[in-house]
CSV table of C-alpha atoms in Angstrom, one decimal:
chain,number,residue,atom,x,y,z
A,1,UNK,CA,72.8,106.6,66.3
A,2,UNK,CA,76.8,106.4,66.9
A,3,UNK,CA,78.4,104.9,69.5
A,4,UNK,CA,82.4,106.1,70.7
A,5,UNK,CA,83.9,103.2,72.7
A,6,UNK,CA,87.2,105.0,73.4
A,7,UNK,CA,90.1,102.8,74.9
A,8,UNK,CA,90.2,103.2,78.5
A,9,UNK,CA,93.5,105.1,79.9
A,10,UNK,CA,93.0,104.5,84.3
A,11,UNK,CA,95.7,102.6,85.3
A,12,UNK,CA,96.0,99.4,84.4
A,13,UNK,CA,92.2,99.4,83.8
A,14,UNK,CA,92.1,96.6,80.6
A,15,UNK,CA,88.1,96.0,80.5
A,16,UNK,CA,85.8,98.0,77.4
A,17,UNK,CA,82.7,98.9,77.0
A,18,UNK,CA,82.3,95.9,73.8
A,19,UNK,CA,83.1,93.5,72.7
A,20,UNK,CA,82.5,91.5,69.0
A,21,UNK,CA,79.4,90.2,69.9
A,22,UNK,CA,77.9,93.2,71.6
A,23,UNK,CA,79.0,95.3,68.5
A,24,UNK,CA,77.4,92.3,66.3
A,25,UNK,CA,74.1,93.2,68.0
A,26,UNK,CA,74.4,97.0,68.0
A,27,UNK,CA,75.1,97.0,64.7
A,28,UNK,CA,72.0,94.8,63.8
A,29,UNK,CA,69.7,97.4,65.9
A,30,UNK,CA,70.8,99.5,63.3
A,31,UNK,CA,73.8,101.6,65.1
A,32,UNK,CA,77.0,102.9,64.3
A,33,UNK,CA,79.7,101.5,66.4
A,34,UNK,CA,83.2,103.5,66.7
A,35,UNK,CA,85.8,102.0,68.0
A,36,UNK,CA,89.9,103.4,68.9
A,37,UNK,CA,92.1,101.0,67.7
A,38,UNK,CA,93.4,99.1,70.5
A,39,UNK,CA,90.9,99.1,73.1
A,40,UNK,CA,90.2,95.3,72.9
A,41,UNK,CA,93.7,94.0,73.3
A,42,UNK,CA,94.1,94.2,77.1
A,43,UNK,CA,91.0,92.3,78.0
A,44,UNK,CA,91.5,89.8,74.6
A,45,UNK,CA,89.9,91.0,72.1
A,46,UNK,CA,91.5,92.4,68.7
A,47,UNK,CA,90.7,95.4,66.4
A,48,UNK,CA,89.7,92.6,63.6
A,49,UNK,CA,87.4,91.8,65.4
A,50,UNK,CA,85.4,94.8,65.9
A,51,UNK,CA,86.0,94.7,62.7
A,52,UNK,CA,84.5,91.9,61.5
A,53,UNK,CA,81.6,92.6,63.6
A,54,UNK,CA,80.7,95.9,61.4
A,55,UNK,CA,82.7,98.5,63.7
A,56,UNK,CA,84.9,101.2,62.7
A,57,UNK,CA,88.3,101.2,64.3
A,58,UNK,CA,89.2,104.8,64.6
A,59,UNK,CA,93.0,105.9,65.7
A,60,UNK,CA,92.8,109.4,66.8
A,61,UNK,CA,90.3,109.4,69.8
A,62,UNK,CA,89.6,112.6,69.7
A,63,UNK,CA,87.6,111.9,66.2
A,64,UNK,CA,85.8,108.8,68.0
A,65,UNK,CA,84.3,112.3,70.7
A,66,UNK,CA,83.7,114.1,67.7
A,67,UNK,CA,81.8,112.0,66.0
A,68,UNK,CA,80.0,109.5,68.3
A,69,UNK,CA,76.3,110.9,69.9
A,70,UNK,CA,76.9,108.0,72.9
A,71,UNK,CA,80.2,107.2,74.8
A,72,UNK,CA,80.0,103.7,76.7
A,73,UNK,CA,83.7,104.2,78.9
A,74,UNK,CA,84.4,101.3,81.8
A,75,UNK,CA,85.3,103.8,84.6
A,76,UNK,CA,85.1,107.5,84.7
A,77,UNK,CA,86.4,110.3,82.6
A,78,UNK,CA,89.6,111.6,83.8
A,79,UNK,CA,92.8,113.9,82.5
A,80,UNK,CA,94.4,112.3,78.8
A,81,UNK,CA,98.4,113.5,79.3
A,82,UNK,CA,98.6,112.0,75.6
A,83,UNK,CA,96.1,114.6,74.6
A,84,UNK,CA,96.9,117.4,77.3
A,85,UNK,CA,93.0,117.5,78.4
A,86,UNK,CA,90.3,116.2,80.4
A,87,UNK,CA,88.6,113.2,78.7
A,88,UNK,CA,85.3,115.8,79.0
A,89,UNK,CA,86.1,118.6,77.1
A,90,UNK,CA,86.3,116.5,74.4
A,91,UNK,CA,82.7,115.7,74.5
A,92,UNK,CA,80.0,117.9,73.2
A,93,UNK,CA,77.7,119.5,74.4
A,94,UNK,CA,74.3,117.4,74.3
A,95,UNK,CA,76.4,114.0,74.2
A,96,UNK,CA,75.3,111.0,76.2
A,97,UNK,CA,77.6,109.7,78.5
A,98,UNK,CA,77.4,105.9,80.3
A,99,UNK,CA,79.9,104.9,82.6
A,100,UNK,CA,81.3,104.0,86.1
A,101,UNK,CA,80.8,107.7,87.1
A,102,UNK,CA,80.8,107.0,90.9
A,103,UNK,CA,79.8,110.8,91.2
A,104,UNK,CA,78.8,111.1,95.1
A,105,UNK,CA,82.9,110.1,95.5
A,106,UNK,CA,84.2,113.6,96.7
A,107,UNK,CA,87.0,113.2,94.4
A,108,UNK,CA,84.7,112.7,91.4
A,109,UNK,CA,82.9,115.6,92.0
A,110,UNK,CA,85.0,118.3,89.7
A,111,UNK,CA,84.6,115.9,87.2
A,112,UNK,CA,80.9,115.9,87.7
A,113,UNK,CA,81.1,119.8,88.4
A,114,UNK,CA,82.8,119.2,84.5
A,115,UNK,CA,80.1,117.8,83.0
A,116,UNK,CA,77.4,120.1,84.2
A,117,UNK,CA,79.4,122.9,82.9
A,118,UNK,CA,79.6,121.5,79.9
A,119,UNK,CA,76.5,120.4,78.7
A,120,UNK,CA,76.8,116.0,79.2
A,121,UNK,CA,74.4,114.2,79.6
A,122,UNK,CA,75.7,111.5,82.5
A,123,UNK,CA,74.1,107.8,83.2
A,124,UNK,CA,76.1,106.3,86.4
A,125,UNK,CA,75.6,102.5,86.0
A,126,UNK,CA,76.5,102.1,90.1
A,127,UNK,CA,72.9,103.7,90.2
A,128,UNK,CA,70.6,100.7,88.2
A,129,UNK,CA,68.3,99.8,90.5
A,130,UNK,CA,68.2,96.4,91.7
A,131,UNK,CA,64.6,95.4,90.8
A,132,UNK,CA,63.8,92.2,88.4
A,133,UNK,CA,63.6,94.3,84.6
A,134,UNK,CA,67.3,96.1,86.0
A,135,UNK,CA,69.0,92.6,86.4
A,136,UNK,CA,70.6,92.9,82.7
A,137,UNK,CA,71.5,95.9,83.0
A,138,UNK,CA,72.8,96.0,86.9
A,139,UNK,CA,77.3,96.0,85.8
A,140,UNK,CA,77.5,96.4,89.6
A,141,UNK,CA,76.6,93.2,91.0
A,142,UNK,CA,78.2,91.6,87.2
A,143,UNK,CA,82.1,93.7,88.6
A,144,UNK,CA,81.1,93.2,92.4
A,145,UNK,CA,81.2,89.3,91.0
A,146,UNK,CA,84.0,89.8,89.6
A,147,UNK,CA,85.7,92.3,92.3
A,148,UNK,CA,84.6,90.1,94.9
A,149,UNK,CA,86.6,86.9,94.1
A,150,UNK,CA,89.6,88.5,92.5
A,151,UNK,CA,89.9,91.2,95.3
A,152,UNK,CA,90.3,88.1,98.0
A,153,UNK,CA,92.8,86.3,95.7
A,154,UNK,CA,94.1,89.2,96.0
A,155,UNK,CA,94.4,89.0,100.0
A,156,UNK,CA,96.0,85.9,99.2
A,157,UNK,CA,98.5,86.5,97.3
A,158,UNK,CA,100.1,89.6,99.4
A,159,UNK,CA,99.6,88.1,102.8
A,160,UNK,CA,102.9,86.6,104.3
A,161,UNK,CA,100.9,83.2,105.0
A,162,UNK,CA,100.0,80.1,103.8
A,163,UNK,CA,96.0,80.6,104.0
A,164,UNK,CA,95.0,77.0,104.9
A,165,UNK,CA,95.3,75.1,107.4
A,166,UNK,CA,98.5,72.7,107.2
A,167,UNK,CA,100.3,69.9,108.6
A,168,UNK,CA,104.3,69.7,107.8
A,169,UNK,CA,107.2,67.7,109.5
A,170,UNK,CA,107.9,70.3,111.8
A,171,UNK,CA,104.4,71.3,112.7
A,172,UNK,CA,100.9,72.3,112.1
A,173,UNK,CA,100.6,76.4,110.3
A,174,UNK,CA,97.0,77.5,111.6
A,175,UNK,CA,94.5,79.3,108.9
A,176,UNK,CA,94.3,82.1,107.8
A,177,UNK,CA,91.6,84.5,109.4
A,178,UNK,CA,89.6,86.3,107.3
A,179,UNK,CA,87.2,89.3,108.1
A,180,UNK,CA,84.7,90.4,105.1
A,181,UNK,CA,82.1,93.2,106.1
A,182,UNK,CA,79.3,93.5,103.8
A,183,UNK,CA,77.7,90.8,102.8
A,184,UNK,CA,76.4,92.2,99.4
A,185,UNK,CA,77.7,90.6,96.0
A,186,UNK,CA,81.2,91.0,96.5
A,187,UNK,CA,81.0,90.6,100.2
A,188,UNK,CA,79.6,86.7,99.2
A,189,UNK,CA,81.8,85.7,96.2
A,190,UNK,CA,85.2,86.6,98.7
A,191,UNK,CA,83.8,84.9,101.2
A,192,UNK,CA,82.8,81.5,99.1
A,193,UNK,CA,86.9,82.0,97.4
A,194,UNK,CA,88.2,82.8,101.4
A,195,UNK,CA,86.2,79.5,102.7
A,196,UNK,CA,87.7,77.3,99.3
A,197,UNK,CA,90.9,78.5,100.1
A,198,UNK,CA,90.8,77.1,103.6
A,199,UNK,CA,90.6,80.3,106.2
A,200,UNK,CA,89.1,80.6,108.5
A,201,UNK,CA,85.8,82.7,107.3
A,202,UNK,CA,84.3,85.6,109.5
A,203,UNK,CA,81.6,89.0,108.2
A,204,UNK,CA,79.6,90.8,109.5
A,205,UNK,CA,76.5,93.2,107.5
A,206,UNK,CA,73.8,95.3,109.2
A,207,UNK,CA,71.2,93.9,107.2
A,208,UNK,CA,69.6,90.0,108.5
A,209,UNK,CA,68.8,89.2,105.1
A,210,UNK,CA,72.6,89.3,104.2
A,211,UNK,CA,73.9,87.8,106.5
A,212,UNK,CA,71.7,84.6,106.5
A,213,UNK,CA,73.2,84.2,103.6
A,214,UNK,CA,76.8,84.7,104.7
A,215,UNK,CA,75.9,81.9,107.3
A,216,UNK,CA,74.4,79.6,104.4
A,217,UNK,CA,78.5,79.6,102.2
A,218,UNK,CA,80.1,79.2,106.4
A,219,UNK,CA,81.0,82.6,107.7
A,220,UNK,CA,80.9,83.0,111.1
A,221,UNK,CA,78.7,85.7,111.4
A,222,UNK,CA,79.5,88.9,113.9
A,223,UNK,CA,76.5,91.5,115.0
A,224,UNK,CA,77.1,95.1,114.4
A,225,UNK,CA,74.6,95.3,117.3
A,226,UNK,CA,72.1,97.9,114.7
A,227,UNK,CA,68.5,97.5,114.7
A,228,UNK,CA,66.7,96.0,111.1
A,229,UNK,CA,64.5,99.1,111.2
A,230,UNK,CA,67.5,101.1,111.8
A,231,UNK,CA,70.0,99.3,109.0
A,232,UNK,CA,67.3,98.3,106.4
A,233,UNK,CA,66.4,100.4,103.4
A,234,UNK,CA,64.6,101.0,100.1
A,235,UNK,CA,64.7,97.1,97.9
A,236,UNK,CA,66.9,95.0,100.8
A,237,UNK,CA,69.9,97.6,100.5
A,238,UNK,CA,71.3,99.2,103.7
A,239,UNK,CA,70.6,102.7,105.3
A,240,UNK,CA,72.9,105.2,105.8
A,241,UNK,CA,73.2,105.2,109.9
A,242,UNK,CA,73.8,108.4,112.2
A,243,UNK,CA,76.7,108.4,112.9
A,244,UNK,CA,75.9,107.0,116.9
A,245,UNK,CA,74.9,104.0,114.8
A,246,UNK,CA,78.4,103.9,112.8
A,247,UNK,CA,80.3,104.3,115.4
A,248,UNK,CA,77.8,101.1,117.3
A,249,UNK,CA,79.0,99.0,114.4
A,250,UNK,CA,82.7,100.2,114.3
A,251,UNK,CA,82.6,99.3,118.9
A,252,UNK,CA,80.6,95.9,118.1
A,253,UNK,CA,83.7,95.2,115.0
A,254,UNK,CA,86.9,95.9,116.1
A,255,UNK,CA,87.9,93.4,118.4
A,256,UNK,CA,87.4,90.5,115.2
A,257,UNK,CA,88.4,92.7,112.8
A,258,UNK,CA,92.6,93.9,114.8
A,259,UNK,CA,92.7,89.9,115.1
A,260,UNK,CA,92.5,88.7,111.6
A,261,UNK,CA,94.8,88.2,108.8
A,262,UNK,CA,92.7,89.4,106.1
A,263,UNK,CA,89.3,92.4,106.4
A,264,UNK,CA,87.9,92.0,102.7
A,265,UNK,CA,85.6,95.8,103.2
A,266,UNK,CA,82.8,95.6,100.2
A,267,UNK,CA,80.6,97.8,102.3
A,268,UNK,CA,78.2,100.4,100.2
A,269,UNK,CA,74.8,102.3,100.1
A,270,UNK,CA,73.9,102.7,96.2
A,271,UNK,CA,74.7,106.5,95.4
A,272,UNK,CA,76.2,107.6,98.6
A,273,UNK,CA,79.7,107.8,100.1
A,274,UNK,CA,80.6,104.5,101.4
A,275,UNK,CA,80.7,104.4,105.9
A,276,UNK,CA,84.2,104.7,107.4
A,277,UNK,CA,83.7,101.1,109.9
A,278,UNK,CA,87.7,101.2,109.8
A,279,UNK,CA,89.2,103.0,111.4
A,280,UNK,CA,93.4,104.1,111.5
A,281,UNK,CA,93.3,102.7,115.4
A,282,UNK,CA,92.1,99.5,114.4
A,283,UNK,CA,94.6,99.4,111.8
A,284,UNK,CA,97.9,99.8,114.6
A,285,UNK,CA,96.4,97.2,116.8
A,286,UNK,CA,96.2,94.5,113.7
A,287,UNK,CA,98.9,92.2,113.0
A,288,UNK,CA,101.9,93.5,111.5
A,289,UNK,CA,101.6,91.7,108.0
A,290,UNK,CA,98.0,91.9,107.2
A,291,UNK,CA,96.1,92.7,105.0
A,292,UNK,CA,93.2,95.2,103.9
A,293,UNK,CA,91.4,95.3,100.6
A,294,UNK,CA,88.9,97.9,100.5
A,295,UNK,CA,86.8,97.0,97.5
A,296,UNK,CA,84.3,100.3,98.4
A,297,UNK,CA,87.1,102.8,97.4
A,298,UNK,CA,85.5,103.5,94.4
A,299,UNK,CA,82.7,105.2,97.0
A,300,UNK,CA,85.8,106.6,99.1
A,301,UNK,CA,86.9,103.7,101.1
A,302,UNK,CA,85.1,101.6,103.7
A,303,UNK,CA,89.0,102.0,105.6
A,304,UNK,CA,89.9,105.8,107.2
A,305,UNK,CA,93.0,105.6,106.2
A,306,UNK,CA,92.4,103.6,102.2
A,307,UNK,CA,94.7,105.3,99.2
A,308,UNK,CA,92.5,105.6,96.1
A,309,UNK,CA,93.7,103.5,93.6
A,310,UNK,CA,97.0,102.3,95.1
A,311,UNK,CA,98.8,99.8,97.6
A,312,UNK,CA,99.9,101.0,100.6
A,313,UNK,CA,101.7,99.4,103.9
A,314,UNK,CA,100.8,101.9,106.6
A,315,UNK,CA,101.4,101.0,110.3
A,316,UNK,CA,102.8,97.3,108.5
A,317,UNK,CA,99.8,96.7,107.7
A,318,UNK,CA,99.5,96.5,103.6
A,319,UNK,CA,96.2,98.2,102.9
A,320,UNK,CA,95.0,97.8,98.9
A,321,UNK,CA,93.0,101.0,97.2
A,322,UNK,CA,92.9,99.4,93.7
A,323,UNK,CA,90.0,101.1,92.4
A,324,UNK,CA,89.7,98.6,89.3
A,325,UNK,CA,89.7,95.3,90.5
A,326,UNK,CA,87.4,94.0,87.8
A,327,UNK,CA,90.1,95.5,85.9
A,328,UNK,CA,92.7,92.6,87.2
A,329,UNK,CA,89.7,89.9,84.9
A,330,UNK,CA,89.8,91.4,81.9
A,331,UNK,CA,88.4,89.4,79.7
A,332,UNK,CA,85.8,87.9,81.8
A,333,UNK,CA,84.2,91.5,83.5
A,334,UNK,CA,84.7,92.4,80.4
A,335,UNK,CA,81.9,90.1,78.1
A,336,UNK,CA,80.2,91.0,81.4
A,337,UNK,CA,80.0,94.2,81.7
A,338,UNK,CA,79.3,94.9,78.0
A,339,UNK,CA,76.5,92.3,77.4
A,340,UNK,CA,75.5,94.7,80.5
A,341,UNK,CA,75.8,98.2,78.7
A,342,UNK,CA,74.1,96.7,75.8
A,343,UNK,CA,70.8,95.8,77.9
A,344,UNK,CA,71.0,99.4,78.9
A,345,UNK,CA,70.7,101.1,75.3
A,346,UNK,CA,68.7,98.8,74.3
A,347,UNK,CA,66.2,100.1,76.6
A,348,UNK,CA,66.8,103.6,76.8
A,349,UNK,CA,67.2,103.6,73.1
A,350,UNK,CA,63.3,104.9,71.0
A,351,UNK,CA,63.1,104.8,67.3
A,352,UNK,CA,66.7,104.6,67.2
A,353,UNK,CA,67.7,107.6,69.4
A,354,UNK,CA,68.3,107.5,73.3
A,355,UNK,CA,64.9,108.6,75.5
A,356,UNK,CA,65.6,109.3,78.6
A,357,UNK,CA,61.7,109.0,81.3
A,358,UNK,CA,62.9,111.1,84.2
A,359,UNK,CA,59.4,108.9,85.9
A,360,UNK,CA,61.1,105.7,85.4
A,361,UNK,CA,63.0,104.6,88.1
A,362,UNK,CA,65.6,103.0,86.2
A,363,UNK,CA,66.3,106.6,85.1
A,364,UNK,CA,66.1,108.3,87.8
A,365,UNK,CA,68.8,106.2,89.4
A,366,UNK,CA,70.8,106.6,87.8
A,367,UNK,CA,71.5,110.4,86.1
A,368,UNK,CA,73.6,112.7,87.0
A,369,UNK,CA,73.8,115.0,85.1
A,370,UNK,CA,71.0,116.3,82.1
A,371,UNK,CA,73.3,118.5,79.8
A,372,UNK,CA,72.6,121.1,82.5
A,373,UNK,CA,73.2,120.8,86.3
A,374,UNK,CA,73.3,118.2,88.6
A,375,UNK,CA,70.8,115.1,89.1
A,376,UNK,CA,71.9,112.9,91.5
A,377,UNK,CA,70.6,113.2,94.8
A,378,UNK,CA,73.3,111.3,96.3
A,379,UNK,CA,76.0,113.1,94.7
A,380,UNK,CA,74.4,116.7,95.2
A,381,UNK,CA,74.3,115.3,99.4
A,382,UNK,CA,77.4,115.1,99.2
A,383,UNK,CA,78.8,117.5,97.4
A,384,UNK,CA,75.8,120.0,99.5
A,385,UNK,CA,73.8,121.7,97.2
A,386,UNK,CA,70.5,121.6,98.4
């Protein structure tokens, strides 16, 4: 099996899909690894380290796509300006692509269609189920840990005031108020980071268990007003709420949101478009200089007016829609991601080749395209495909 690793070309993306350590593991398992020259520099992994681990360094990314059976990427394929063509168009029919594809998000729908048309077999890492046998493959949890920490640091850096309470010669400065919506892995890490920075922290989640975890970290929990039997789905994940309950959730959180200095948004529904919780009207009511960090932007965002991939100021509020916050911690996030990917490949490989068992929960949750058609249920729903 030949595994190809191109350099990531998304703006400001410094991560890479393999480390020298995982290259060595792949080579020991019998695989051939092709990595693009300089692919690991942003994460401080040098070409010589990859070469010493057994990888072949390739200058032309087109050759990597041409020669490989499997392509490993961190982020979804995009248009390659240098080659004047989309990364998908450099791939071969029947080739495997393993990456964070975020296929349910509307801005990736054309890319997903192109994958199906071009015969690509795509597996999305944001679909890995949170079950015990998939823990080592759970790249979403790994990256969410990074996003929760770094996202809160970014918010604090943007905020135009101190985060902790301070007593000065001219008087006391009150601590910043922080609201974390979505107390999953990213949200809990954001809560812990905000508490360490000295903020007064509030949290909200439609799942009672997630609220208890937020409370255990010192957050003041705001009731979303959604019954547990409606809120909690399979595996303890959040359900997609009917519109009347989403409206109820917004109404329950509104008064708290508009008083916050920082609002951290991380409410996600596995494989589906993220729910809109913060409306433009709410943003208009927030104090000038407030900050929103929308880490759910890869699945559409929790704020109605977040700009994907950008940091913008709207209604005097800084709204951060950076799509690759874990990429701001490239060394650590690459190490975590690369190990997750190694375990996925190891799990799927039989006798030196990838074999997909569609009855396997892990495969069924991650498969996006099978080389002919779109299979991912959340994507089909978002596209309106029966």
